Amino acid sequence: DEGSLSTPAPELHNNTNENANAEGFLTHDKEYPPLPDKESDFIVKTYKKNRKNKENNKNKLNITVPSAGKSRQGQGANLQTRNSESIPNKSLNRSQQQVKRPNLTSTSRQIVVGTCETTNVLSDDKKAWFYLGRVKKGTEVDAVKDFITNQFPGSNPIVEKLDCKGANDSFKIAVDFDLKDDFMNGSVWPKNVQLKRFLFKRIRPEVRA
């Protein structure tokens, strides 16, 4: 109608640029992601920077994280190495701590022979003692002494008969020490008799509990 007021048609405006900060905008039928927020972008960059610094610090300290399967073995090896360094060798300390103590129960076996010349008769001449065995049963001491005197004139032997339970007799003989080498000559003695150095029984001191 001529008398009615006409309302102008609204103009179409392209609001894509105005809504750029919204969830998205359409241009040439393609959807683009929203523009990044400045604050969130700063947080992400800071996080990445801190993480990179931590990794660099770990590399400087040579810190390695063992895997789950080898963690126990590594701990055992580290513990063994630590114990070997911290705990000293027990056998070495024990050998160092051992102190030789004097044995108060035993007597000294050292033999001292006097060499001083005196006019008083204080000691007898040094003797060499022998064992004479496998002698015929019933042989007397005088018979053995006469035999030695005939073979070694001036020897003045000492002859003692020993207790023997076997089929033969045995004797203990002492002569001058200078005759010990000649006395051990087998051609001097009768056949099948046995002669050797006489060993005295050592008397050990009693150990009181």
Coordinates of N, CA and C in Angstrom, one line a residue, residues 35-152:
L35 N 42.1 -19.7 16.9 CA 43.4 -19.1 17.2 C 43.9 -19.5 18.6
P36 N 45.1 -19.7 18.8 CA 45.6 -20.1 20.1 C 45.6 -18.9 21.1
D37 N 45.3 -19.3 22.3 CA 45.2 -18.3 23.3 C 46.6 -17.9 23.8
K38 N 46.9 -16.7 24.0 CA 48.2 -16.2 24.3 C 48.7 -16.8 25.7
E39 N 47.8 -16.9 26.6 CA 48.1 -17.4 28.0 C 48.4 -18.9 27.9
S40 N 47.6 -19.7 27.3 CA 47.8 -21.1 27.2 C 49.1 -21.4 26.4
D41 N 49.4 -20.6 25.4 CA 50.6 -20.8 24.6 C 51.8 -20.6 25.5
F42 N 51.8 -19.6 26.3 CA 52.9 -19.3 27.2 C 53.1 -20.4 28.2
I43 N 52.0 -21.0 28.7 CA 52.1 -22.1 29.7 C 52.8 -23.3 29.0
V44 N 52.4 -23.6 27.8 CA 52.9 -24.8 27.1 C 54.4 -24.6 26.9
K45 N 54.8 -23.4 26.4 CA 56.2 -23.1 26.2 C 57.0 -23.2 27.5
T46 N 56.5 -22.7 28.6 CA 57.2 -22.7 29.8 C 57.4 -24.2 30.3
Y47 N 56.4 -25.0 30.2 CA 56.4 -26.4 30.6 C 57.5 -27.2 29.8
K48 N 57.5 -26.9 28.4 CA 58.5 -27.6 27.6 C 59.9 -27.1 28.0
K49 N 60.1 -25.9 28.3 CA 61.4 -25.4 28.6 C 61.9 -26.0 29.9
N50 N 61.0 -26.0 30.9 CA 61.4 -26.6 32.2 C 61.7 -28.1 32.1
R51 N 60.9 -28.8 31.3 CA 61.2 -30.2 31.1 C 62.5 -30.4 30.4
K52 N 62.9 -29.6 29.4 CA 64.1 -29.7 28.7 C 65.3 -29.4 29.7
N53 N 65.1 -28.5 30.6 CA 66.2 -28.2 31.5 C 66.4 -29.3 32.5
K54 N 65.3 -30.0 32.9 CA 65.5 -31.2 33.8 C 66.2 -32.3 33.1
E55 N 65.9 -32.5 31.8 CA 66.6 -33.6 31.1 C 68.1 -33.3 31.0
N56 N 68.4 -32.0 30.7 CA 69.8 -31.6 30.6 C 70.6 -31.8 31.9
N57 N 69.9 -31.5 33.0 CA 70.5 -31.7 34.4 C 70.8 -33.1 34.6
K58 N 69.8 -34.0 34.2 CA 70.0 -35.4 34.4 C 71.2 -36.0 33.6
N59 N 71.4 -35.5 32.4 CA 72.5 -35.9 31.6 C 73.8 -35.4 32.2
K60 N 73.8 -34.3 32.7 CA 75.1 -33.8 33.4 C 75.5 -34.6 34.6
L61 N 74.5 -35.1 35.3 CA 74.7 -35.9 36.5 C 74.9 -37.4 36.2
N62 N 74.7 -37.8 34.9 CA 74.8 -39.2 34.5 C 73.9 -40.1 35.3
I63 N 72.7 -39.7 35.4 CA 71.6 -40.4 36.1 C 70.9 -41.2 35.1
T64 N 70.9 -42.6 35.3 CA 70.2 -43.5 34.4 C 69.2 -44.2 35.2
V65 N 68.0 -44.4 34.7 CA 67.0 -45.2 35.3 C 67.0 -46.6 34.8
P66 N 67.2 -47.6 35.7 CA 67.3 -49.0 35.2 C 65.9 -49.5 34.9
S67 N 65.9 -50.5 34.0 CA 64.6 -51.1 33.6 C 64.1 -51.9 34.8
A68 N 62.8 -52.3 34.7 CA 62.1 -53.1 35.7 C 62.8 -54.4 35.9
G69 N 63.2 -55.1 34.8 CA 63.8 -56.4 34.9 C 65.2 -56.5 35.5
K70 N 65.9 -55.4 35.3 CA 67.3 -55.3 35.7 C 67.5 -54.5 37.0
S71 N 66.4 -54.0 37.5 CA 66.6 -53.1 38.7 C 67.1 -53.9 39.9
R72 N 66.6 -55.1 40.1 CA 67.1 -55.9 41.3 C 68.5 -56.3 41.1
Q73 N 68.9 -56.7 39.9 CA 70.3 -57.1 39.7 C 71.2 -55.9 39.9
G74 N 70.8 -54.8 39.4 CA 71.6 -53.6 39.6 C 71.8 -53.2 41.0
Q75 N 70.7 -53.3 41.8 CA 70.7 -53.0 43.2 C 71.6 -54.0 43.9
G76 N 71.6 -55.3 43.5 CA 72.4 -56.2 44.2 C 73.9 -56.0 43.9
A77 N 74.2 -55.6 42.6 CA 75.6 -55.3 42.3 C 76.1 -54.1 43.0
N78 N 75.2 -53.0 43.1 CA 75.7 -51.8 43.8 C 75.8 -52.1 45.3
L79 N 75.0 -53.0 45.8 CA 75.1 -53.3 47.3 C 76.4 -54.1 47.5
Q80 N 76.7 -55.0 46.6 CA 77.9 -55.8 46.8 C 79.1 -54.9 46.7
T81 N 79.1 -54.0 45.7 CA 80.3 -53.1 45.6 C 80.4 -52.2 46.8
R82 N 79.3 -51.7 47.3 CA 79.3 -50.8 48.4 C 79.8 -51.6 49.7
N83 N 79.4 -52.9 49.8 CA 79.8 -53.6 51.0 C 81.3 -53.9 50.9
S84 N 81.8 -54.3 49.6 CA 83.2 -54.6 49.5 C 84.1 -53.4 49.8
E85 N 83.6 -52.2 49.5 CA 84.4 -51.0 49.7 C 84.3 -50.6 51.2
S86 N 83.1 -50.8 51.8 CA 83.0 -50.3 53.2 C 83.5 -51.3 54.2
I87 N 83.2 -52.6 54.0 CA 83.6 -53.6 54.9 C 85.0 -54.1 54.6
P88 N 86.0 -54.0 55.5 CA 87.4 -54.4 55.2 C 87.5 -56.0 55.2
N89 N 88.6 -56.4 54.7 CA 88.8 -57.9 54.6 C 89.0 -58.4 56.0
K90 N 88.1 -59.4 56.4 CA 88.2 -59.9 57.7 C 89.5 -60.8 57.9
S91 N 89.8 -61.6 56.9 CA 91.0 -62.4 57.0 C 92.3 -61.6 57.2
L92 N 92.3 -60.4 56.4 CA 93.5 -59.5 56.6 C 93.6 -58.9 58.0
N93 N 92.4 -58.5 58.5 CA 92.5 -57.9 59.8 C 92.8 -58.9 60.9
R94 N 92.3 -60.2 60.6 CA 92.5 -61.2 61.6 C 94.0 -61.6 61.7
S95 N 94.7 -61.6 60.5 CA 96.1 -61.9 60.5 C 96.9 -60.8 61.1
Q96 N 96.4 -59.6 60.9 CA 97.2 -58.4 61.5 C 97.0 -58.4 63.0
Q97 N 95.8 -58.9 63.5 CA 95.6 -58.8 64.9 C 96.2 -60.0 65.7
Q98 N 96.6 -61.0 64.9 CA 97.2 -62.2 65.6 C 98.5 -61.8 66.2
V99 N 98.6 -62.1 67.5 CA 99.9 -61.8 68.2 C 100.4 -63.1 68.8
K100 N 101.7 -63.4 68.5 CA 102.2 -64.6 69.0 C 102.5 -64.5 70.5
R101 N 101.8 -65.4 71.2 CA 101.9 -65.5 72.7 C 102.9 -66.6 73.1
P102 N 103.6 -66.3 74.1 CA 104.6 -67.3 74.6 C 103.9 -68.5 75.2
N103 N 104.4 -69.7 74.9 CA 103.8 -71.0 75.4 C 104.4 -71.3 76.7
L104 N 103.6 -71.1 77.8 CA 104.1 -71.3 79.1 C 104.2 -72.7 79.6
T105 N 103.5 -73.6 78.8 CA 103.4 -75.0 79.3 C 104.6 -75.9 78.7
S106 N 105.3 -75.4 77.7 CA 106.4 -76.2 77.1 C 107.7 -75.7 77.6
T107 N 108.7 -76.6 77.6 CA 110.1 -76.2 78.0 C 110.9 -76.1 76.7
S108 N 112.0 -75.3 76.8 CA 112.9 -75.1 75.7 C 113.7 -76.4 75.5
R109 N 113.9 -76.7 74.2 CA 114.7 -77.9 73.8 C 116.1 -77.5 73.4
Q110 N 116.5 -76.3 73.7 CA 117.8 -75.9 73.4 C 118.8 -76.6 74.3
I111 N 119.9 -77.1 73.7 CA 121.0 -77.8 74.4 C 122.2 -77.0 74.4
V112 N 122.8 -76.7 75.6 CA 124.0 -76.0 75.7 C 125.1 -76.9 76.3
V113 N 126.2 -76.9 75.6 CA 127.4 -77.7 76.0 C 128.5 -76.8 76.5
G114 N 128.9 -77.0 77.7 CA 130.0 -76.2 78.3 C 131.3 -76.4 77.7
T115 N 132.1 -75.3 77.6 CA 133.5 -75.4 77.0 C 134.6 -74.9 78.0
C116 N 134.2 -74.6 79.2 CA 135.2 -74.0 80.1 C 136.0 -75.1 80.7
E117 N 137.4 -74.9 80.8 CA 138.3 -75.9 81.3 C 138.5 -75.6 82.8
T118 N 138.3 -76.6 83.6 CA 138.4 -76.5 85.1 C 139.2 -77.7 85.6
T119 N 139.8 -77.5 86.8 CA 140.6 -78.6 87.4 C 139.7 -79.5 88.2
N120 N 138.6 -79.0 88.7 CA 137.7 -79.8 89.5 C 136.9 -80.7 88.5
V121 N 136.6 -81.9 89.1 CA 135.8 -82.9 88.3 C 134.4 -82.6 88.5
L122 N 133.8 -81.9 87.5 CA 132.4 -81.5 87.6 C 131.5 -82.2 86.6
S123 N 132.1 -82.8 85.5 CA 131.4 -83.4 84.5 C 132.1 -84.5 83.9
D124 N 131.4 -85.5 83.2 CA 132.0 -86.6 82.6 C 132.2 -86.3 81.1
D125 N 133.0 -87.1 80.5 CA 133.2 -86.9 79.0 C 132.0 -87.2 78.2
K126 N 131.8 -86.5 77.1 CA 130.6 -86.6 76.3 C 130.6 -88.0 75.7
K127 N 129.4 -88.6 75.8 CA 129.2 -90.0 75.4 C 128.3 -90.1 74.1
A128 N 128.4 -91.1 73.4 CA 127.6 -91.4 72.3 C 126.9 -92.8 72.6
W129 N 125.5 -92.7 72.6 CA 124.7 -93.9 73.0 C 124.2 -94.6 71.8
F130 N 124.3 -96.0 71.9 CA 123.9 -96.9 70.8 C 122.9 -98.0 71.3
Y131 N 122.2 -98.5 70.4 CA 121.3 -99.6 70.6 C 121.8 -100.8 69.9
L132 N 122.1 -101.9 70.6 CA 122.5 -103.1 70.0 C 121.4 -104.2 70.2
G133 N 120.9 -104.6 69.0 CA 119.8 -105.6 69.0 C 120.1 -106.9 68.3
R134 N 119.2 -107.8 68.3 CA 119.3 -109.1 67.6 C 120.5 -109.9 68.2
V135 N 120.7 -109.8 69.4 CA 121.8 -110.5 70.1 C 121.3 -111.8 70.6
K136 N 122.1 -112.9 70.5 CA 121.6 -114.2 70.9 C 121.1 -114.2 72.3
K137 N 120.0 -114.9 72.5 CA 119.3 -115.0 73.8 C 120.3 -115.6 74.9
G138 N 120.4 -114.9 76.0 CA 121.2 -115.4 77.1 C 122.6 -114.7 77.1
T139 N 122.9 -113.8 76.3 CA 124.1 -113.1 76.2 C 124.2 -112.2 77.4
E140 N 125.3 -112.2 78.2 CA 125.5 -111.4 79.4 C 126.1 -110.0 79.0
V141 N 126.0 -109.1 80.0 CA 126.6 -107.8 79.8 C 128.1 -107.8 79.7
D142 N 128.8 -108.7 80.5 CA 130.2 -108.7 80.5 C 130.7 -109.2 79.1
A143 N 130.0 -110.1 78.5 CA 130.4 -110.6 77.2 C 130.4 -109.5 76.2
V144 N 129.4 -108.7 76.2 CA 129.3 -107.5 75.3 C 130.4 -106.5 75.6
K145 N 130.7 -106.3 76.8 CA 131.7 -105.3 77.2 C 133.1 -105.8 76.8
D146 N 133.4 -107.0 77.0 CA 134.7 -107.6 76.6 C 134.8 -107.5 75.0
F147 N 133.8 -107.7 74.3 CA 133.9 -107.7 72.9 C 134.2 -106.2 72.4
I148 N 133.5 -105.3 73.0 CA 133.8 -103.9 72.6 C 135.2 -103.4 73.0
T149 N 135.7 -103.9 74.1 CA 137.0 -103.5 74.6 C 138.1 -104.1 73.7
N150 N 137.8 -105.3 73.2 CA 138.8 -105.9 72.3 C 138.8 -105.2 70.9
Q151 N 137.6 -104.7 70.5 CA 137.6 -104.0 69.2 C 138.1 -102.6 69.3
F152 N 137.8 -102.0 70.4 CA 138.2 -100.5 70.6 C 138.9 -100.5 72.0

